Coordinates of C-alpha atoms in Angstrom, one line a residue:
Chain A
M1 CA 198.3 51.4 121.6
T2 CA 197.0 52.2 125.1
A3 CA 197.4 55.9 124.7
L4 CA 195.4 55.7 121.5
T5 CA 192.8 53.6 123.2
L6 CA 192.6 56.1 126.0
R7 CA 192.3 59.0 123.6
R8 CA 189.4 57.3 121.7
F9 CA 187.7 56.5 125.0
V10 CA 187.9 60.1 126.3
R11 CA 186.2 61.2 123.1
H12 CA 183.2 59.1 124.1
R13 CA 181.7 61.5 126.5
M14 CA 178.9 59.4 127.9
A15 CA 181.4 56.6 128.6
V16 CA 183.6 59.0 130.5
A17 CA 180.7 60.4 132.5
S18 CA 179.6 56.8 133.2
A19 CA 183.1 55.9 134.5
A20 CA 183.0 58.9 136.8
I21 CA 179.5 58.0 138.1
L22 CA 180.6 54.4 138.8
A23 CA 183.8 55.6 140.5
I24 CA 181.8 57.9 142.8
L25 CA 179.3 55.1 143.6
G26 CA 182.1 52.7 144.2
V27 CA 183.9 55.0 146.6
L28 CA 180.7 56.0 148.4
T29 CA 179.6 52.4 148.9
L30 CA 183.1 51.3 149.9
A31 CA 183.2 54.1 152.4
A32 CA 179.8 53.1 153.9
P33 CA 181.3 52.2 157.3
L34 CA 183.0 55.6 157.5
V35 CA 179.8 57.4 156.6
E36 CA 178.1 55.3 159.3
L37 CA 180.6 56.4 161.8
A38 CA 180.4 60.1 160.8
M39 CA 176.6 60.0 161.0
G40 CA 176.7 58.3 164.4
I41 CA 174.0 55.8 163.6
G42 CA 174.1 52.2 162.3
A43 CA 172.6 51.0 159.0
N44 CA 170.6 48.4 160.8
D45 CA 169.5 50.5 163.8
I46 CA 165.8 50.0 164.1
D47 CA 163.8 53.0 165.4
L48 CA 160.1 52.3 165.4
L49 CA 159.3 55.7 166.7
H50 CA 160.6 57.3 163.5
R51 CA 159.2 55.1 160.8
F52 CA 158.8 56.6 157.3
A53 CA 160.4 59.9 158.4
G54 CA 161.0 62.4 155.7
P55 CA 164.5 63.8 154.9
S56 CA 166.2 65.5 157.8
L57 CA 169.6 66.3 159.0
A58 CA 169.9 63.1 160.9
H59 CA 168.4 61.1 158.0
P60 CA 169.3 62.7 154.7
L61 CA 166.9 60.6 152.7
G62 CA 164.5 59.7 155.5
T63 CA 163.8 56.3 157.1
D64 CA 162.2 53.0 156.1
E65 CA 159.3 50.9 157.5
L66 CA 161.5 49.9 160.5
G67 CA 162.9 53.4 161.1
R68 CA 166.3 52.5 159.6
D69 CA 168.3 55.2 157.8
L70 CA 167.6 54.9 154.1
F71 CA 170.8 56.6 152.9
L72 CA 173.0 54.2 154.9
R73 CA 171.0 51.2 153.7
L74 CA 171.4 52.3 150.1
L75 CA 175.1 52.5 150.5
Y76 CA 175.4 49.0 152.0
G77 CA 172.9 47.7 149.5
G78 CA 175.0 49.2 146.7
R79 CA 178.0 47.4 148.0
I80 CA 176.3 44.1 147.7
S81 CA 174.8 44.9 144.3
L82 CA 178.1 46.2 142.8
I83 CA 180.2 43.4 144.3
V84 CA 177.8 40.7 143.1
G85 CA 177.6 42.3 139.7
M86 CA 181.3 42.6 139.1
A87 CA 182.4 39.4 140.8
T88 CA 179.8 37.4 138.9
A89 CA 180.8 39.0 135.6
L90 CA 184.4 38.0 136.3
V91 CA 183.5 34.4 137.2
A92 CA 181.3 34.2 134.1
A93 CA 184.1 35.6 132.0
V94 CA 186.6 33.0 133.3
I95 CA 184.1 30.2 132.5
G96 CA 183.3 31.6 129.1
T97 CA 187.0 32.2 128.2
T98 CA 188.0 28.7 129.2
I99 CA 185.2 27.1 127.2
G100 CA 185.7 29.4 124.2
L101 CA 189.5 28.8 124.1
I102 CA 189.2 25.0 124.3
A103 CA 186.4 24.9 121.7
G104 CA 188.2 27.2 119.3
Y105 CA 191.6 25.8 119.7
Y106 CA 190.9 22.0 119.7
G107 CA 187.9 22.2 117.3
G108 CA 186.4 18.9 116.1
W109 CA 183.9 17.0 118.3
L110 CA 185.0 19.0 121.4
D111 CA 184.1 22.2 119.7
A112 CA 180.8 20.8 118.4
L113 CA 179.9 19.6 121.9
L114 CA 180.8 22.8 123.7
M115 CA 179.0 25.0 121.2
R116 CA 175.9 22.9 121.3
L117 CA 176.0 23.4 125.1
T118 CA 176.4 27.1 124.6
D119 CA 173.5 27.3 122.1
G120 CA 171.4 25.2 124.5
V121 CA 172.0 27.6 127.4
I122 CA 171.3 30.7 125.2
A123 CA 168.1 29.1 124.1
L124 CA 166.7 28.8 127.6
P125 CA 164.2 31.1 129.3
L126 CA 166.7 32.6 131.8
L127 CA 164.6 34.2 134.4
P128 CA 162.4 31.2 135.1
L129 CA 165.5 29.0 135.3
L130 CA 167.2 31.4 137.7
I131 CA 164.1 31.4 139.9
V132 CA 164.2 27.6 140.1
L133 CA 167.9 27.6 140.8
S134 CA 167.6 30.1 143.6
A135 CA 164.7 28.1 145.1
V136 CA 166.9 25.0 145.4
D137 CA 167.4 24.0 149.0
M138 CA 171.2 24.1 149.5
S139 CA 171.1 21.7 152.4
K140 CA 169.9 19.0 150.0
L141 CA 173.1 19.6 148.1
G142 CA 175.1 18.8 151.2
F143 CA 176.0 22.4 152.3
G144 CA 176.5 22.7 156.0
D145 CA 174.0 24.6 158.2
A146 CA 176.9 26.8 159.5
F147 CA 177.5 28.0 155.9
L148 CA 173.9 28.5 155.1
A149 CA 173.1 30.4 158.3
G150 CA 175.8 32.9 157.5
D151 CA 174.9 36.3 156.0
S152 CA 177.0 35.7 152.9
A153 CA 175.4 32.4 151.8
S154 CA 172.8 34.1 149.7
V155 CA 175.5 36.3 148.1
Y156 CA 177.6 33.4 147.0
R157 CA 174.5 31.5 145.9
M158 CA 173.6 34.5 143.7
M159 CA 177.0 34.7 142.2
I160 CA 177.2 31.0 141.3
I161 CA 173.7 30.8 139.9
I162 CA 174.0 33.8 137.6
A163 CA 177.5 32.9 136.5
L164 CA 176.2 29.4 135.6
V165 CA 174.0 30.9 132.9
G166 CA 176.0 34.1 132.1
W167 CA 179.1 32.8 130.4
T168 CA 177.7 32.2 126.9
T169 CA 178.5 35.5 125.2
V170 CA 182.1 35.5 126.2
A171 CA 182.5 31.8 125.2
R172 CA 181.2 32.6 121.7
L173 CA 183.4 35.6 121.3
V174 CA 186.5 33.9 122.5
R175 CA 185.9 30.9 120.3
G176 CA 185.4 33.1 117.3
T177 CA 188.7 34.9 117.9
T178 CA 190.6 31.7 118.7
L179 CA 189.4 30.2 115.5
T180 CA 191.1 32.9 113.4
L181 CA 194.1 33.2 115.7
R182 CA 194.8 29.5 115.5
E183 CA 195.9 29.7 111.9
R184 CA 198.3 32.6 112.4
E185 CA 201.9 32.1 111.6
Y186 CA 203.1 32.9 115.1
V187 CA 200.9 30.2 116.5
L188 CA 202.1 27.7 113.9
A189 CA 205.7 28.7 114.8
A190 CA 205.0 28.2 118.5
R191 CA 203.5 24.8 117.8
G192 CA 206.5 23.9 115.6
M193 CA 208.8 24.7 118.5
G194 CA 206.9 22.2 120.5
A195 CA 204.8 24.4 122.7
S196 CA 201.9 22.6 124.4
G197 CA 198.3 23.4 123.6
A198 CA 197.8 25.0 127.1
R199 CA 200.9 27.2 126.6
I200 CA 199.8 28.3 123.2
M201 CA 196.3 29.1 124.4
L202 CA 197.5 31.0 127.4
T203 CA 200.5 33.0 126.0
H204 CA 199.6 33.4 122.4
V205 CA 195.9 33.3 122.0
L206 CA 194.5 34.6 125.2
P207 CA 196.3 38.0 125.1
N208 CA 194.7 38.7 121.8
T209 CA 191.2 38.1 123.0
V210 CA 191.4 40.5 125.9
S211 CA 189.6 43.4 124.2
P212 CA 186.4 41.5 123.2
I213 CA 186.4 39.9 126.7
T214 CA 186.7 43.2 128.4
V215 CA 183.8 44.7 126.4
A216 CA 181.5 41.7 126.8
T217 CA 182.3 41.5 130.6
T218 CA 181.6 45.2 131.1
L219 CA 178.3 44.9 129.3
S220 CA 177.4 41.8 131.2
V221 CA 177.8 43.6 134.6
G222 CA 174.6 45.6 133.9
T223 CA 172.6 42.5 133.0
I224 CA 173.8 40.6 136.0
I225 CA 172.9 43.5 138.4
L226 CA 169.4 43.5 136.8
F227 CA 169.1 39.7 137.4
E228 CA 170.3 40.0 140.9
S229 CA 167.9 42.8 141.7
V230 CA 164.9 41.1 140.3
L231 CA 165.6 37.9 142.1
S232 CA 166.2 39.8 145.4
F233 CA 163.0 41.8 144.7
L234 CA 161.1 38.5 144.4
G235 CA 162.5 37.4 147.7
L236 CA 164.8 34.7 146.1
G237 CA 168.1 36.5 146.0
I238 CA 170.0 38.4 148.7
Q239 CA 168.3 37.7 152.0
P240 CA 167.5 40.5 154.4
P241 CA 168.6 41.8 156.8
L242 CA 171.6 42.1 154.4
P243 CA 170.4 45.0 152.1
S244 CA 170.7 44.9 148.4
W245 CA 169.1 47.4 146.0
G246 CA 166.7 44.7 144.9
N247 CA 165.5 43.4 148.3
M248 CA 165.1 47.0 149.6
L249 CA 162.2 47.1 147.1
N250 CA 160.6 44.0 148.5
N251 CA 157.9 45.8 150.5
A252 CA 157.9 48.8 148.3
Q253 CA 154.7 47.9 146.5
E254 CA 152.6 47.6 149.7
L255 CA 154.1 50.7 151.1
M256 CA 153.5 52.8 147.9
N257 CA 150.9 55.0 149.6
E258 CA 152.8 55.7 152.8
A259 CA 156.3 56.0 151.4
P260 CA 156.9 56.3 147.6
A261 CA 160.5 57.4 148.3
L262 CA 161.3 53.9 149.5
A263 CA 160.3 52.6 146.1
F264 CA 162.1 55.3 144.2
Y265 CA 165.7 55.5 145.5
P266 CA 166.9 51.9 145.2
G267 CA 165.4 51.5 141.7
I268 CA 166.9 54.7 140.4
L269 CA 170.3 53.6 141.7
I270 CA 170.0 50.2 139.9
F271 CA 169.0 52.1 136.8
L272 CA 171.9 54.5 137.0
T273 CA 174.4 51.8 137.6
V274 CA 173.2 49.6 134.8
V275 CA 173.0 52.5 132.3
A276 CA 176.5 53.5 133.3
F277 CA 177.9 50.0 132.8
N278 CA 176.2 49.8 129.4
F279 CA 177.6 53.2 128.2
L280 CA 181.0 52.2 129.6
G281 CA 180.9 48.9 127.6
D282 CA 179.9 50.9 124.4
G283 CA 182.7 53.3 125.0
L284 CA 185.2 50.5 125.5
Q285 CA 184.0 48.8 122.4
D286 CA 184.5 51.9 120.3
S287 CA 188.0 52.6 121.7
L288 CA 189.2 49.0 121.7
D289 CA 188.0 48.2 118.2
P290 CA 189.5 50.6 115.8
K291 CA 187.5 49.4 112.9
A292 CA 184.3 50.6 114.5
V293 CA 185.7 54.0 114.8
T294 CA 186.7 54.4 111.2
Q295 CA 183.2 53.4 110.2
R296 CA 181.9 56.1 112.4
R297 CA 183.5 59.1 111.0
Chain B
M1 CA 166.3 22.4 103.6
S2 CA 164.0 19.7 104.9
R3 CA 167.1 17.8 106.1
Y4 CA 168.2 20.8 107.9
L5 CA 164.8 21.2 109.5
V6 CA 164.7 17.7 110.7
G7 CA 168.2 18.1 112.2
R8 CA 167.2 21.3 114.0
L9 CA 164.0 19.7 115.2
A10 CA 165.9 16.8 116.6
E11 CA 168.3 19.1 118.3
S12 CA 165.5 21.1 119.9
L13 CA 163.9 17.9 121.2
I14 CA 167.2 16.8 122.7
V15 CA 167.6 20.2 124.4
L16 CA 164.0 19.8 125.7
L17 CA 164.7 16.3 127.0
I18 CA 167.9 17.4 128.7
M19 CA 166.1 20.3 130.3
S20 CA 163.3 18.1 131.5
V21 CA 165.9 16.0 133.4
V22 CA 167.6 19.2 134.7
I23 CA 164.3 20.8 135.8
Y24 CA 163.0 17.6 137.3
T25 CA 166.2 17.3 139.4
L26 CA 166.1 20.9 140.4
I27 CA 162.5 20.7 141.5
G28 CA 163.4 17.7 143.5
L29 CA 166.0 19.8 145.2
M30 CA 163.5 22.5 146.3
P31 CA 162.8 22.6 150.0
G32 CA 160.5 19.9 151.5
D33 CA 158.7 17.3 149.5
P34 CA 155.0 16.9 148.8
I35 CA 154.3 14.3 151.5
D36 CA 156.2 16.2 154.2
I37 CA 154.1 19.3 153.4
M38 CA 150.9 17.1 153.6
V39 CA 152.1 15.7 157.0
Q40 CA 152.7 19.2 158.3
S41 CA 149.2 20.4 157.4
D42 CA 147.4 17.4 158.7
P43 CA 148.2 16.4 162.3
H44 CA 146.3 13.0 162.0
L45 CA 149.0 11.6 159.6
T46 CA 151.5 9.4 161.4
P47 CA 155.0 8.8 160.1
A48 CA 153.8 5.3 159.0
D49 CA 151.1 6.9 156.9
A50 CA 153.6 9.2 155.4
A51 CA 155.9 6.3 154.4
R52 CA 152.8 4.5 152.9
L53 CA 151.9 7.6 150.9
K54 CA 155.4 8.0 149.7
A55 CA 155.4 4.4 148.5
L56 CA 152.0 5.0 146.9
Y57 CA 153.2 7.9 144.9
G58 CA 156.5 6.2 144.2
L59 CA 158.5 8.9 146.0
D60 CA 160.7 6.4 147.8
K61 CA 162.2 5.3 144.6
P62 CA 165.5 6.6 143.2
L63 CA 165.5 9.8 141.2
L64 CA 166.0 8.3 137.8
E65 CA 163.2 5.8 138.2
R66 CA 160.9 8.6 139.4
Y67 CA 161.8 10.7 136.4
A68 CA 161.2 7.8 134.0
N69 CA 157.7 7.2 135.6
W70 CA 156.9 10.9 135.3
L71 CA 158.1 11.1 131.7
E72 CA 156.0 8.1 130.8
A73 CA 152.9 9.7 132.4
A74 CA 153.6 13.1 130.9
L75 CA 154.1 11.7 127.4
S76 CA 150.7 10.0 127.6
G77 CA 149.2 13.4 128.6
D78 CA 149.0 12.9 132.4
F79 CA 150.7 15.9 133.9
G80 CA 149.5 15.2 137.5
Y81 CA 147.6 17.4 139.9
S82 CA 148.2 20.9 141.2
R83 CA 148.8 20.6 145.0
I84 CA 147.5 24.1 145.7
Q85 CA 144.5 24.3 143.4
N86 CA 143.5 20.6 143.5
Q87 CA 143.0 20.5 139.8
P88 CA 144.8 18.8 136.9
V89 CA 147.9 20.7 135.9
W90 CA 146.6 21.3 132.4
T91 CA 143.3 22.8 133.7
V92 CA 145.4 25.3 135.7
L93 CA 147.9 26.0 133.0
A94 CA 145.7 26.5 129.9
P95 CA 143.9 29.7 131.0
R96 CA 147.2 31.1 132.2
L97 CA 148.8 30.4 128.9
V98 CA 146.0 32.3 127.1
N99 CA 146.4 35.3 129.4
S100 CA 150.1 35.4 128.8
I101 CA 149.7 35.2 125.1
I102 CA 147.3 38.2 125.2
L103 CA 149.7 40.3 127.3
M104 CA 152.8 39.3 125.4
G105 CA 151.1 39.6 122.0
I106 CA 149.8 43.1 122.6
S107 CA 153.0 44.3 124.1
F108 CA 155.0 42.8 121.3
V109 CA 152.9 44.6 118.7
V110 CA 153.0 47.9 120.6
S111 CA 156.8 47.7 121.1
L112 CA 157.2 47.0 117.3
L113 CA 155.1 50.0 116.5
I114 CA 157.3 52.2 118.7
A115 CA 160.7 50.7 117.9
L116 CA 160.7 50.1 114.1
P117 CA 159.8 53.7 113.0
I118 CA 162.1 55.3 115.6
G119 CA 165.0 52.9 114.8
I120 CA 164.7 53.6 111.1
Y121 CA 164.4 57.4 111.6
S122 CA 167.5 57.2 113.8
A123 CA 169.5 55.3 111.3
L124 CA 168.7 57.7 108.5
K125 CA 170.0 60.7 110.3
P126 CA 172.8 59.2 112.4
Y127 CA 175.0 61.1 114.8
G128 CA 172.7 64.0 115.1
A129 CA 171.2 65.4 118.3
R130 CA 167.9 63.4 117.8
D131 CA 169.8 60.2 117.1
Y132 CA 171.8 60.6 120.3
A133 CA 168.6 61.3 122.3
I134 CA 166.9 58.2 120.8
N135 CA 170.0 56.1 121.6
F136 CA 170.0 57.4 125.1
I137 CA 166.3 56.6 125.7
A138 CA 166.7 53.2 124.1
L139 CA 169.7 52.3 126.3
G140 CA 167.6 53.5 129.2
G141 CA 164.8 51.1 128.2
I142 CA 167.4 48.2 128.2
S143 CA 168.9 49.3 131.5
I144 CA 165.7 49.9 133.5
P145 CA 164.8 47.2 136.0
V146 CA 161.4 46.0 134.7
F147 CA 159.9 45.5 138.2
W148 CA 160.9 49.0 139.2
L149 CA 159.4 50.5 136.0
A150 CA 156.2 48.6 137.0
L151 CA 156.3 50.1 140.5
M152 CA 156.8 53.6 139.2
I153 CA 154.0 53.2 136.7
I154 CA 151.7 51.9 139.4
Y155 CA 152.7 54.9 141.6
L156 CA 152.0 57.4 138.9
F157 CA 148.8 56.0 137.3
S158 CA 147.2 54.4 140.2
V159 CA 148.4 56.0 143.4
R160 CA 149.0 59.6 142.2
W161 CA 146.5 60.1 139.5
G162 CA 144.2 57.2 140.3
V163 CA 143.2 56.7 136.7
L164 CA 143.9 53.0 136.2
P165 CA 143.8 49.9 138.4
A166 CA 147.1 48.9 140.0
S167 CA 146.8 45.1 139.8
G168 CA 144.6 42.2 139.0
M169 CA 142.6 41.0 136.0
Q170 CA 139.2 42.6 136.3
T171 CA 136.9 44.4 138.8
V172 CA 135.2 41.8 141.0
G173 CA 131.6 41.2 139.8
V174 CA 132.1 43.2 136.5
E175 CA 132.2 41.0 133.4
S176 CA 133.1 43.1 130.4
V177 CA 135.8 43.3 127.8
W178 CA 136.2 47.0 128.5
D179 CA 136.8 46.4 132.2
K180 CA 139.5 43.7 131.4
A181 CA 141.1 46.0 128.9
K182 CA 141.5 48.7 131.6
Y183 CA 143.5 46.2 133.8
L184 CA 145.7 45.4 130.8
V185 CA 146.9 48.9 130.1
L186 CA 149.6 49.3 132.7
P187 CA 151.1 45.8 132.3
V188 CA 151.2 46.4 128.5
I189 CA 152.9 49.8 129.0
T190 CA 155.5 48.2 131.3
L191 CA 156.3 45.3 129.1
S192 CA 156.3 47.3 125.8
A193 CA 158.6 49.9 127.3
A194 CA 161.0 47.2 128.5
N195 CA 161.0 45.5 125.1
A196 CA 161.1 48.5 122.8
G197 CA 164.6 49.7 123.8
S198 CA 166.6 46.8 122.5
L199 CA 164.3 46.5 119.4
T200 CA 165.0 50.1 118.5
R201 CA 168.8 49.6 118.8
F202 CA 168.6 46.4 116.6
M203 CA 166.5 48.2 114.0
R204 CA 168.9 51.1 113.9
A205 CA 171.9 48.9 113.6
A206 CA 170.4 46.8 110.9
M207 CA 169.2 49.8 108.9
M208 CA 172.6 51.6 109.2
E209 CA 174.4 48.5 108.0
T210 CA 172.1 48.2 105.0
M211 CA 172.4 51.9 104.1
R212 CA 176.2 51.4 103.8
Q213 CA 175.8 48.6 101.2
D214 CA 176.8 49.1 97.6
F215 CA 173.4 48.4 96.2
I216 CA 172.0 51.4 98.1
R217 CA 174.6 53.6 96.5
T218 CA 173.7 52.1 93.1
A219 CA 170.0 52.8 93.7
R220 CA 170.8 56.4 94.6
A221 CA 173.1 56.8 91.7
K222 CA 170.4 55.8 89.3
G223 CA 168.4 58.7 90.6
L224 CA 165.8 56.9 92.7
G225 CA 163.9 59.1 95.2
R226 CA 165.0 58.8 98.8
R227 CA 161.6 57.3 99.8
Q228 CA 161.9 54.5 97.3
V229 CA 165.5 53.8 98.2
V230 CA 164.7 53.6 101.9
L231 CA 161.4 51.7 101.8
K232 CA 162.0 49.4 98.8
H233 CA 165.7 48.7 98.9
A234 CA 167.0 49.3 102.4
L235 CA 164.1 48.4 104.7
R236 CA 163.4 45.0 103.1
N237 CA 167.0 44.0 103.6
A238 CA 167.3 45.5 107.0
L239 CA 164.3 43.6 108.3
I240 CA 165.9 40.2 107.7
P241 CA 168.2 40.3 110.8
V242 CA 165.5 42.1 112.8
V243 CA 163.0 39.4 112.2
T244 CA 165.5 36.9 113.4
I245 CA 166.2 38.9 116.5
L246 CA 162.5 39.2 117.2
A247 CA 162.1 35.5 117.3
L248 CA 165.3 35.1 119.3
S249 CA 164.2 37.7 121.9
F250 CA 161.2 35.6 122.9
G251 CA 163.0 34.4 126.0
N252 CA 163.6 38.0 126.9
L253 CA 160.0 38.9 126.4
F254 CA 158.9 36.0 128.5
S255 CA 161.3 37.0 131.4
G256 CA 159.8 40.5 131.2
A257 CA 156.3 39.1 131.2
L258 CA 157.1 37.0 134.3
I259 CA 158.1 40.2 136.2
T260 CA 155.3 42.3 134.9
E261 CA 152.7 39.6 135.7
T262 CA 154.1 39.1 139.2
V263 CA 154.0 42.8 140.0
F264 CA 150.6 43.5 138.5
S265 CA 149.1 40.2 139.9
Y266 CA 148.2 39.4 136.3
L267 CA 147.3 35.7 136.1
G268 CA 149.6 34.5 133.4
M269 CA 152.2 31.8 132.9
G270 CA 155.0 33.8 134.4
K271 CA 153.2 34.4 137.6
L272 CA 152.1 30.8 137.7
I273 CA 155.8 29.7 137.5
Y274 CA 156.8 32.1 140.3
D275 CA 153.8 31.1 142.5
S276 CA 154.2 27.4 142.0
I277 CA 157.9 27.5 142.9
I278 CA 157.3 29.7 145.9
G279 CA 154.3 27.5 147.0
N280 CA 156.1 24.2 146.3
D281 CA 153.5 23.2 143.7
Y282 CA 155.9 20.8 142.0
N283 CA 153.8 19.4 139.3
V284 CA 152.7 22.8 138.1
A285 CA 156.2 24.3 138.3
L286 CA 157.6 21.4 136.3
I287 CA 155.2 21.6 133.4
A288 CA 155.0 25.4 133.3
L289 CA 158.8 25.6 133.2
L290 CA 159.0 23.0 130.5
F291 CA 156.3 24.8 128.6
A292 CA 158.3 28.0 128.8
T293 CA 161.4 26.2 127.5
L294 CA 159.4 24.6 124.7
L295 CA 158.0 28.0 123.6
T296 CA 161.5 29.5 123.6
L297 CA 162.9 26.6 121.6
V298 CA 160.1 26.9 119.0
S299 CA 160.7 30.6 118.6
N300 CA 164.4 30.0 118.1
L301 CA 163.5 27.5 115.4
L302 CA 161.2 30.0 113.8
A303 CA 164.0 32.5 113.8
D304 CA 166.2 30.2 111.8
L305 CA 163.4 29.3 109.4
C306 CA 162.4 33.0 108.9
Y307 CA 166.0 33.8 108.1
A308 CA 166.2 31.2 105.4
W309 CA 162.8 32.1 104.0
L310 CA 163.4 35.9 103.9
D311 CA 166.9 35.7 102.6
P312 CA 167.3 33.5 99.5
R313 CA 171.0 33.9 99.7
I314 CA 171.1 31.7 102.7
S315 CA 170.7 28.0 102.1
Y316 CA 170.9 25.6 105.0
G317 CA 172.3 22.2 104.4
A318 CA 172.2 22.3 100.6
R319 CA 175.6 21.7 99.0
Q320 CA 176.8 24.3 96.6
A321 CA 178.0 22.8 93.4

């Protein structure tokens, strides 16, 4: 089955190209400290004498408004954006799968309640809601100053906030699949042998929902990166000096005359990454769902 | 049908009520509180004054009680005052709402005019070079960060070519429709481009699904012309899911409008929401957010109704004999 899936996937050229692009981006951003070492400068080294420098040997993409190296900041920014995107998608998938499994397996009032909740979240205007959530003062929620002063506080906050609204698609998909699987003979057999609900859900139902979950999660990474970048752009997401592709565009609008390149690079990288995840999701869908393929040709 | 409608209305009201509690709580969790901000900006206020003011506005009471008081006032039409603009919230909100409707309305129509023909064309000649190109561009439209698209459009049209204004609503001192229209062009381009991608994909998918149906084969078999099959038989059926998705995608359009308005300093609802949250203008933020929620819920309701109205095969609530 996996060989067949792989063969179908390889036929989807855009998806393969996307996977390659993402792999390159991933390796480059992970290797950011090594690149830093090789270039002999730090990503946060401020050099006010060389602000807005053009591309040169020392700075392959030039420098920003504080004279920091743009290329290194892009690598570190990509790290944050990719990690937030993928980790959040995973958290959201776990929440969605749990809710979908419970709703689909137990049915009845629990199902009705959970699905109303899902519909309710889907019906909300997400961006305004995310803006309020990111404006919440964490110290009022009892988080310690030590945690909030740390660099990573804004990263965790982003992940939690976006995961809170991003689980709905997976929940619906998993519920739908669980509803049909619940009536299968092997599930009945397991129940007849006295397996508990949790055991049936985890060992008999969950493995059969892996493909739709994989597709939905891959597709959601793109959306999540878009949400993170816009919140960071608006000054509500990842907080500087920690770079993310979104917050590197914070000052881009005012600096448009002096340095259009500063506005260009972070955005094109977000764009590329999101396109790649979307194509990857499409490719996975076609290769994991055989029915879609037979309809195609 | 009417029973279904009542049920859906009740459901939407409950969601709105729950959201008002959630948003009220969240706004309360934002940094600072109104009186603290007043104290900071006015050195003559003593802590005793502050405590008295808090008591006056009922801010020393527990959350639930404050919410109940707010709800009672809001239901009787009293939304409170804007802290920043010193005007009743409604006076601040109403013109913003009109501006947003103008921006979103025009962009919506423009994106439809782009997406529907292209989507249909793509579906009629699937898997060709043009279909792939269209698909590619549409996916690009979905994947592009709207704020970055706005920045790039500003760079090209205002900085590079200098043909259109980069931000604002009108030239100071000039009062003409033509002048205002010039300021609308770039925001409309941005929002339409962001919106057209997903619409094209939906239209294409719906059209392809319909073209696979048996009745299309029948229509062809009877010897009807391609034009008639596509326009009369296929399109009408393909539009049913598309109309639903149009209404459902209102939330998306609103999110796009928020970003577009913020980047272009266009004074609409979205920018109001952003500014009021950043500026701790609690009353405005609360009402604007609830309004956005209400609009989204209404459009979702419309989607359901359109669906039933357009497709007689679907009957909500009615028991089949």
